[in-house]
Each structure stands twice: as C-alpha cells, then as structure tokens.
CSV table of C-alpha atoms and ligand atoms in Angstrom, one decimal:
chain,number,residue,atom,x,y,z
A,1,MET,CA,20.3,19.2,-7.6
A,2,ALA,CA,20.0,17.7,-4.5
A,3,ASN,CA,21.3,17.6,-1.4
A,4,LYS,CA,25.0,16.5,-0.3
A,5,PRO,CA,24.9,14.3,2.1
A,6,GLN,CA,26.9,14.9,5.2
A,7,LEU,CA,30.0,13.1,4.5
A,8,PRO,CA,31.3,11.4,7.6
A,9,LYS,CA,34.3,12.6,9.6
A,10,THR,CA,35.1,9.4,12.1
A,11,LEU,CA,35.4,6.2,12.1
A,12,GLN,CA,31.9,5.5,13.4
A,13,GLU,CA,30.3,7.7,11.5
A,14,ALA,CA,31.5,6.1,8.1
A,15,VAL,CA,30.6,2.7,9.7
A,16,SER,CA,27.0,4.1,9.9
A,17,PHE,CA,27.0,5.6,6.8
A,18,PHE,CA,28.3,3.2,4.4
A,19,SER,CA,25.9,0.1,6.1
A,20,ASP,CA,23.4,2.5,4.1
A,21,PRO,CA,24.1,0.6,0.7
A,22,GLN,CA,22.0,3.4,-1.3
A,23,LYS,CA,23.9,6.3,0.7
A,24,THR,CA,27.1,4.5,-0.3
A,25,PHE,CA,26.0,3.7,-4.0
A,26,ASP,CA,25.2,7.2,-4.4
A,27,TYR,CA,28.9,8.4,-3.0
A,28,ALA,CA,30.9,6.1,-5.2
A,29,VAL,CA,28.2,7.6,-8.2
A,30,SER,CA,29.4,10.8,-7.3
A,31,LEU,CA,33.1,10.1,-7.5
A,32,ARG,CA,33.0,7.6,-10.5
A,33,TRP,CA,31.6,9.9,-13.1
A,34,PRO,CA,32.3,13.5,-10.9
A,35,THR,CA,29.8,15.5,-13.7
A,36,GLY,CA,27.3,13.1,-13.5
A,37,LYS,CA,27.4,11.8,-17.1
A,38,VAL,CA,27.3,8.2,-16.9
A,39,THR,CA,29.6,6.3,-19.5
A,40,CYS,CA,29.8,2.8,-20.3
A,41,PRO,CA,33.1,1.8,-18.7
A,42,ARG,CA,33.9,-0.4,-21.7
A,43,CYS,CA,32.6,1.9,-24.5
A,44,GLU,CA,32.1,5.1,-23.6
A,45,SER,CA,28.9,5.0,-24.5
A,46,THR,CA,26.4,7.4,-22.8
A,47,GLU,CA,22.9,6.0,-23.6
A,48,HIS,CA,21.9,3.8,-21.4
A,49,SER,CA,19.4,2.1,-19.1
A,50,PHE,CA,19.8,1.9,-15.1
A,51,ILE,CA,17.8,-0.9,-13.5
A,52,SER,CA,17.2,1.0,-10.0
A,53,THR,CA,16.8,-2.8,-7.9
A,54,ARG,CA,20.0,-4.4,-9.2
A,55,ARG,CA,22.3,-0.9,-9.7
A,56,LEU,CA,23.6,-1.9,-12.7
A,57,TRP,CA,23.1,-0.4,-15.3
A,58,PHE,CA,22.5,-2.2,-19.1
A,59,CYS,CA,24.5,-0.3,-22.2
A,60,LYS,CA,23.1,0.5,-25.4
A,61,GLY,CA,26.2,0.5,-27.1
A,62,CYS,CA,27.5,-2.2,-26.2
A,63,LYS,CA,25.0,-4.6,-25.0
A,64,LYS,CA,26.6,-5.6,-21.8
A,65,GLN,CA,25.7,-4.7,-18.2
A,66,PHE,CA,27.9,-2.6,-16.0
A,67,THR,CA,28.1,-1.9,-12.2
A,68,VAL,CA,30.0,1.5,-9.9
A,69,LYS,CA,32.4,-1.3,-9.6
A,70,VAL,CA,33.3,-1.9,-13.2
A,71,GLY,CA,37.2,-0.4,-14.1
A,72,THR,CA,37.2,0.5,-10.7
A,73,ILE,CA,39.6,-1.1,-7.9
A,74,PHE,CA,36.2,-2.5,-6.8
A,75,GLU,CA,35.8,-4.3,-9.8
A,76,ASP,CA,35.3,-8.7,-9.7
A,77,SER,CA,34.8,-8.3,-5.9
A,78,ALA,CA,32.4,-10.0,-4.2
A,79,LEU,CA,33.2,-7.9,-1.2
A,80,GLY,CA,30.6,-5.5,-0.3
A,81,MET,CA,31.3,-1.7,-0.3
A,82,ASP,CA,30.6,-1.1,2.7
A,83,LYS,CA,33.6,-3.5,3.6
A,84,TRP,CA,35.5,-1.7,1.2
A,85,MET,CA,34.8,1.7,2.7
A,86,ILE,CA,36.1,1.0,5.9
A,87,ALA,CA,39.0,-1.0,4.9
A,88,VAL,CA,40.1,1.7,2.8
A,89,TRP,CA,39.3,4.4,5.8
A,90,LEU,CA,41.5,2.1,8.3
A,91,ILE,CA,43.8,1.9,5.7
A,92,VAL,CA,44.6,5.8,4.8
A,93,ASN,CA,44.1,6.8,8.3
A,94,CYS,CA,46.2,4.6,10.8
A,95,LYS,CA,49.8,6.4,11.2
A,96,ASN,CA,51.7,3.6,11.1
A,97,GLY,CA,49.8,1.2,9.4
A,98,ILE,CA,47.5,-1.3,9.5
A,99,SER,CA,48.3,-5.3,9.2
A,100,SER,CA,46.1,-7.4,7.0
A,101,TYR,CA,45.5,-9.7,10.3
A,102,GLU,CA,43.9,-6.5,11.8
A,103,VAL,CA,41.6,-5.3,8.9
A,104,GLY,CA,40.7,-9.2,8.3
A,105,ARG,CA,39.1,-9.2,11.7
A,106,ALA,CA,37.6,-5.7,12.3
A,107,LEU,CA,35.3,-7.2,8.7
A,108,GLY,CA,35.0,-10.2,9.4
A,109,ILE,CA,36.7,-12.1,6.3
A,110,THR,CA,40.5,-14.1,6.0
A,111,GLN,CA,44.0,-12.2,6.4
A,112,LYS,CA,44.1,-13.5,2.5
A,113,SER,CA,41.0,-11.1,1.2
A,114,ALA,CA,42.2,-8.3,3.2
A,115,TRP,CA,45.7,-8.4,2.4
A,116,PHE,CA,44.7,-8.3,-1.7
A,117,MET,CA,41.9,-5.7,-0.9
A,118,MET,CA,44.6,-3.6,0.6
A,119,HIS,CA,47.3,-3.8,-2.4
A,120,ARG,CA,44.3,-2.8,-4.8
A,121,VAL,CA,43.9,0.3,-2.4
A,122,ARG,CA,47.5,0.9,-2.6
A,123,LEU,CA,47.0,1.3,-6.1
A,124,ALA,CA,44.8,3.8,-5.6
A,125,MET,CA,46.7,5.8,-3.2
A,126,HIS,CA,49.7,5.6,-5.9
A,127,SER,CA,48.8,9.2,-8.2
A,128,LYS,CA,51.2,10.0,-10.2
A,129,GLU,CA,52.5,13.5,-8.9
A,130,PHE,CA,53.5,15.2,-11.9
A,131,VAL,CA,54.3,18.8,-10.2
A,132,GLN,CA,57.4,19.4,-9.4
A,133,LEU,CA,58.7,20.0,-5.7
A,134,GLY,CA,61.0,23.2,-4.4
A,135,GLY,CA,61.3,26.3,-6.4
A,136,CYS,CA,63.6,29.5,-6.4
A,137,GLY,CA,63.3,30.1,-2.3
A,138,LYS,CA,62.3,26.3,-1.2
A,139,GLU,CA,64.5,24.0,0.6
A,140,VAL,CA,64.3,20.3,-0.5
A,141,GLU,CA,65.6,17.9,1.8
A,142,VAL,CA,67.1,14.6,-0.1
A,143,ASP,CA,68.6,11.4,1.2
A,144,GLU,CA,68.6,7.2,0.4
A,145,THR,CA,67.6,4.8,3.5
A,146,PHE,CA,67.8,1.1,3.5
A,147,ILE,CA,65.2,-1.2,4.1
A,148,GLY,CA,66.3,-3.9,6.9
A,149,GLY,CA,69.3,-2.3,7.1
A,150,ALA,CA,70.6,-0.8,10.4
A,151,ALA,CA,72.6,2.0,8.9
A,152,ARG,CA,71.7,4.9,11.1
A,153,PHE,CA,73.4,3.3,14.3
A,154,MET,CA,76.1,1.5,12.7
A,155,HIS,CA,79.6,2.9,13.5
A,156,ALA,CA,81.2,4.9,10.5
A,157,ASP,CA,84.2,2.5,10.3
A,158,LYS,CA,81.8,-0.3,9.9
A,159,ARG,CA,79.2,1.2,7.4
A,160,LYS,CA,82.0,2.1,5.4
A,161,LEU,CA,82.6,-1.6,5.0
A,162,LYS,CA,78.7,-2.7,4.4
A,163,ILE,CA,77.4,0.1,2.6
A,164,THR,CA,78.9,0.4,-0.8
A,165,ASP,CA,77.7,2.2,-3.6
A,166,ARG,CA,75.5,-0.4,-4.6
A,167,GLY,CA,74.0,-0.7,-1.3
A,168,VAL,CA,73.5,-3.1,1.5
A,169,LYS,CA,73.3,-6.6,0.6
A,170,GLY,CA,70.2,-8.1,0.4
A,171,LYS,CA,68.4,-4.8,1.8
A,172,ALA,CA,67.0,-2.1,-1.2
A,173,ALA,CA,68.3,1.2,-1.5
A,174,ILE,CA,64.5,4.2,-1.3
A,175,MET,CA,65.1,7.9,-1.9
A,176,GLY,CA,63.6,10.1,-1.0
A,177,ILE,CA,62.7,14.2,-2.1
A,178,LEU,CA,61.2,16.5,0.1
A,179,GLU,CA,60.2,19.8,-0.2
A,180,ARG,CA,60.4,21.2,3.3
A,181,GLY,CA,56.8,22.1,5.0
A,182,GLY,CA,54.9,20.4,1.7
A,183,GLU,CA,55.6,17.8,-0.2
A,184,ILE,CA,57.6,14.9,-0.2
A,185,ARG,CA,58.5,12.1,-3.4
A,186,ALA,CA,59.6,8.4,-2.8
A,187,ALA,CA,60.8,5.7,-4.5
A,188,VAL,CA,62.7,2.4,-4.6
A,189,VAL,CA,66.2,3.2,-6.3
A,190,PRO,CA,68.0,0.5,-8.1
A,191,THR,CA,71.5,2.1,-7.2
A,192,ARG,CA,72.5,4.8,-4.9
A,193,ARG,CA,74.8,5.8,-7.5
A,194,LYS,CA,74.9,9.4,-9.5
A,195,HIS,CA,72.9,8.2,-12.3
A,196,ASP,CA,69.9,6.7,-10.5
A,197,LEU,CA,69.4,9.5,-7.3
A,198,GLN,CA,70.1,12.3,-9.7
A,199,ALA,CA,68.0,11.5,-12.1
A,200,GLN,CA,65.2,11.5,-9.4
A,201,ILE,CA,66.4,15.0,-8.5
A,202,ARG,CA,66.1,15.7,-11.7
A,203,ALA,CA,62.3,14.6,-12.2
A,204,HIS,CA,61.0,15.8,-9.2
A,205,VAL,CA,63.0,19.1,-8.5
A,206,LYS,CA,62.6,22.2,-9.8
A,207,ALA,CA,65.7,23.7,-11.2
A,208,GLN,CA,67.1,26.9,-8.7
A,209,SER,CA,65.5,25.1,-5.3
A,210,ALA,CA,68.5,24.7,-2.3
A,211,ILE,CA,69.3,21.6,-2.0
A,212,TYR,CA,70.1,19.6,1.3
A,213,SER,CA,71.9,16.3,1.2
A,214,ASP,CA,74.6,14.2,3.0
A,215,ALA,CA,77.7,14.0,1.2
A,216,LEU,CA,77.4,11.0,-0.9
A,217,LEU,CA,79.7,11.7,-4.3
A,218,SER,CA,76.5,11.0,-6.4
A,219,TYR,CA,75.2,13.9,-4.9
A,220,HIS,CA,78.2,16.1,-6.7
A,221,GLY,CA,77.1,18.0,-9.9
A,222,LEU,CA,74.2,18.9,-8.9
A,223,ASN,CA,75.5,22.9,-7.9
A,224,ARG,CA,75.1,22.9,-11.8
A,225,ASP,CA,70.7,23.9,-11.3
A,226,PHE,CA,70.8,23.8,-8.0
A,227,ALA,CA,71.7,25.2,-4.5
A,228,HIS,CA,73.2,22.4,-3.0
A,229,LYS,CA,75.0,21.6,-0.1
A,230,THR,CA,76.1,19.4,2.4
A,231,ILE,CA,76.5,18.1,5.4
A,232,ASP,CA,78.8,15.5,7.1
A,233,HIS,CA,76.5,12.9,9.3
A,234,ALA,CA,79.7,11.7,10.8
A,235,GLU,CA,80.2,14.9,12.3
A,236,SER,CA,76.4,15.8,12.4
A,237,TYR,CA,73.1,15.7,11.9
A,238,VAL,CA,72.1,19.4,12.1
A,239,ASP,CA,74.2,22.4,10.3
A,240,GLY,CA,71.4,25.5,10.9
A,241,GLN,CA,69.4,25.1,8.1
A,242,VAL,CA,71.4,23.1,6.0
A,243,HIS,CA,70.3,19.3,7.7
A,244,THR,CA,67.8,16.0,6.4
A,245,ASN,CA,66.1,16.0,9.4
A,246,GLY,CA,62.4,16.1,7.4
A,247,LEU,CA,63.4,12.8,6.1
A,248,GLU,CA,64.9,11.0,8.8
A,249,ASN,CA,61.5,11.3,10.2
A,250,PHE,CA,59.5,10.1,7.6
A,251,TRP,CA,62.1,7.6,6.7
A,252,SER,CA,61.1,6.4,11.1
A,253,LEU,CA,57.7,6.1,10.9
A,254,LEU,CA,58.4,4.1,7.4
A,255,LYS,CA,59.9,1.5,9.3
A,256,ARG,CA,58.0,1.8,12.5
A,257,GLY,CA,54.9,0.8,10.2
A,258,LEU,CA,56.8,-2.2,8.0
A,259,LYS,CA,58.9,-3.5,11.1
A,260,GLY,CA,55.5,-3.2,13.8
A,261,THR,CA,52.7,-3.3,11.5
A,262,TYR,CA,54.2,-5.1,8.4
A,263,VAL,CA,56.1,-7.9,9.7
A,264,ASN,CA,57.0,-9.8,6.6
A,265,VAL,CA,57.3,-7.3,3.4
A,266,GLU,CA,58.1,-9.0,0.3
A,267,PRO,CA,60.6,-6.6,-1.7
A,268,PHE,CA,58.1,-7.1,-4.7
A,269,HIS,CA,55.7,-5.5,-2.8
A,270,LEU,CA,57.9,-2.7,-0.8
A,271,PHE,CA,57.3,0.2,-3.3
A,272,ARG,CA,52.8,0.0,-2.0
A,273,TYR,CA,54.0,0.1,0.8
A,274,LEU,CA,55.9,3.1,0.0
A,275,ASP,CA,53.3,4.5,-1.9
A,276,GLU,CA,51.2,4.8,1.4
A,277,GLN,CA,52.8,6.1,3.6
A,278,VAL,CA,53.9,8.7,1.2
A,279,PHE,CA,50.1,9.4,0.7
A,280,ARG,CA,49.8,9.9,3.7
A,281,TYR,CA,52.6,12.2,4.6
A,282,ASN,CA,51.1,14.2,1.4
A,283,ASN,CA,48.2,14.2,3.7
A,284,ARG,CA,48.9,15.1,6.8
A,285,ALA,CA,47.7,18.3,8.3
A,286,LYS,CA,50.1,20.9,7.7
A,287,LYS,CA,50.1,24.3,10.4
A,288,ASP,CA,47.5,26.5,8.9
A,289,HIS,CA,46.1,23.4,7.1
A,290,PHE,CA,43.8,21.3,8.4
A,291,VAL,CA,43.3,17.6,7.0
A,292,GLY,CA,40.9,15.4,8.9
A,293,ASP,CA,40.1,11.4,9.2
A,294,GLY,CA,37.3,11.8,6.4
A,295,ASP,CA,39.2,13.9,4.1
A,296,ARG,CA,42.2,11.6,3.4
A,297,PHE,CA,39.2,9.0,3.0
A,298,HIS,CA,37.7,11.8,0.1
A,299,LYS,CA,41.3,12.3,-1.3
A,300,ALA,CA,41.9,8.4,-1.9
A,301,MET,CA,38.7,7.7,-2.7
A,302,SER,CA,39.3,10.2,-5.5
A,303,LEU,CA,41.9,8.7,-6.8
A,304,ILE,CA,40.1,4.6,-7.2
A,305,ALA,CA,38.1,5.6,-10.3
A,306,GLY,CA,39.6,4.1,-13.3
A,307,LYS,CA,42.3,2.0,-11.4
A,308,ARG,CA,42.6,-1.5,-11.5
A,309,LEU,CA,44.6,-4.2,-10.1
A,310,THR,CA,43.8,-8.1,-10.8
A,311,TYR,CA,45.3,-11.1,-8.4
A,312,GLU,CA,47.1,-12.1,-10.9
A,313,GLN,CA,48.9,-8.6,-11.3
A,314,LEU,CA,50.3,-8.8,-7.6
A,315,THR,CA,50.9,-12.4,-7.0
A,316,GLY,CA,51.5,-13.8,-10.3
A,317,LYS,CA,49.0,-16.8,-8.9
A,318,GLY,CA,45.5,-17.4,-10.1
A,319,THR,CA,42.2,-15.6,-9.3
A,320,ASP,CA,40.6,-19.0,-8.1
A,321,SER,CA,41.2,-19.2,-4.4
A,322,ILE,CA,40.8,-15.5,-3.7
A,323,HIS,CA,37.5,-15.8,-4.9
A,324,HIS,CA,36.4,-18.6,-3.0
A,325,GLU,CA,37.3,-16.8,-0.1
A,326,GLU,CA,35.2,-13.3,-1.1
A,327,ALA,CA,32.3,-14.9,-2.0
A,328,GLY,CA,32.0,-16.7,1.3
A,329,THR,CA,32.1,-13.9,3.0
A,330,ARG,CA,29.8,-12.0,0.3
A,331,PRO,CA,26.7,-9.9,2.3
A,332,ALA,CA,23.4,-12.1,2.8
B,1,ZN,ZN1,29.0,0.0,-23.3
C-alpha cells in the first residue's frame, strides 16, 4: 500500500497541497472510492481502462468516459479541483460563514460562480442524520426562532400581537433540537403549531429523554413520552437545568452569519444556510475531542460523493450563463 500523504491541517497547507494536481486527484479518488475499487458511476461496471495523461477512465461496460467528478457536486464544473478544494475549506471552517463575494475574490472567479459553488458545497454538508438524539438520562433543548424577525428584543405585549402560531408575518420559522454536549438538528418548519413541532421532536429525539422548552402551547403533551419541563421566558431565561441557552447560542451564531455575511438570503435557500451552520456546529471541537480545520474539511469532502446539484435545480434557470463564466476561469 502506498504511503498516505499527510493531509493539510491549515489553509496554507491546503493551498500548497491542492496546487499539486496529482495529490488532489489521488485524494479525490480515495474519497470517491474508499475501498480502492473504481466503479463506473453510470453503469457500476468495474471493467475499465485508465488514461493517466488525462486522469479519466474509459468504461468497457457503457463505452463512455468518466472522471472522478462524475456523480459528485463537482460534475459539469469547469473550475479546477484546486479552486473547489479551497472553496470547501473556507466554507466549512469560517465560523460566521463567508460570502460569495469573498470566495470569488479569494479564488479569482466571479461572485456568481462562487455563489453556485457554495450552494453545491452546502448540499454536500447536508448529511441525512438517522441517529436520534437524547435517550434516558440525556438532556435535550428544543426551541424555535424566526429568521429576520426581532422577536427576542420585543416587549412581551408586542410579541403577543406580532407572533401567532403561524409565525411572524413574512418570516420563516426554524425549529432547533439540541442534545446538551452533543449534536444539533435544525429545520425550517411550516408553522409553530403542535403538529409541526412535535413531529420534529418525535423524529429526532429518543423517548425517555429530558426535554426543555419554553411554555409554548405547541409543546403540551410531550410528557407522555418524554420528561418535559418548561421555562417561561417572560419571567426568566434560566431556571437551574431548565433552559434553552444552548439553542439561544446557536441561534445567535446563525443570525450573525445571516445578517453579517449573507446580506440577502432568499427564503427558498434558507435551509441550505441552516445546513451549513448545523454542519459546523456538529463538527466543532468539544471538551474531550479536538476537531481541527483539516478534520472538518475531510468530513465535508467525504460527504460529497454521490451528491449532485445542477444550476437548474438551484435557480430554475438554464446553465448557459454559469458555464460561460466558469469556462472563463478555467486554469490554463
Ligand atoms: Zn459504465
């Protein structure tokens, strides 16, 4: 077995590492086919010949060529893997997010190309989590927030007027579920009604968990399956163990990114920014577990195989304009 190259741990090392096309290619291949067995992404055939000068395979099954990019978020992109790798690095490691303008400038490409890259990376960061949070003896916080609203700073009387169970007018409701010392799940929910909120809880939290929430009526009835305790935010924000401060911290990180870095987020794209923030949160360093920038990068990269997102899917528009722009930035 060949010696595994030392993977980059800092941005500087990453830039140097991924400027080497062979190292980049070997890295991408090791992620795409972790067992070492290269299979055709179109027909699954393992019969192929490798054309090393062009770093592509000719499949003997379907008689077509394929590259390491086919079937991944990099498919159809004329941008070099060196740029893609650095884009991934920046997105997964910037705590408050990074704008497409900044990524564009850093890589010498247009903002539009950078925006599209970043949405593809976010898709990769959206890993479907099947593991439920909590369990007997575990503490789980649940809470909702509105993106764009200023509910937390509103006077209680005003809150009652402006906030209904359907949410604040024109704002998107987001529900978060956090296991203390563990992971977070967050999703855009249609309403703050019982059905919508409790469906999230039952999908993501193990029965018997201790659940802490505010006094919203939508949470009533959780006591049948969980040890549910509520706190009245009109009275105080902390009552011993019963609080949702962990989620409050997450909301402020999310909003800092949305307000400061991403000035205009269309509601349609909101869940992707949410996925990005959730990924960084769930892959943060913990008390007894160090997670470096390189680890976060590698984790995101390992989620990329098999994910594909086209420009049409993102915007409903054709691909012509973006391809022209990308082609213009193709490394010589
Ligand atoms: Zn094939």
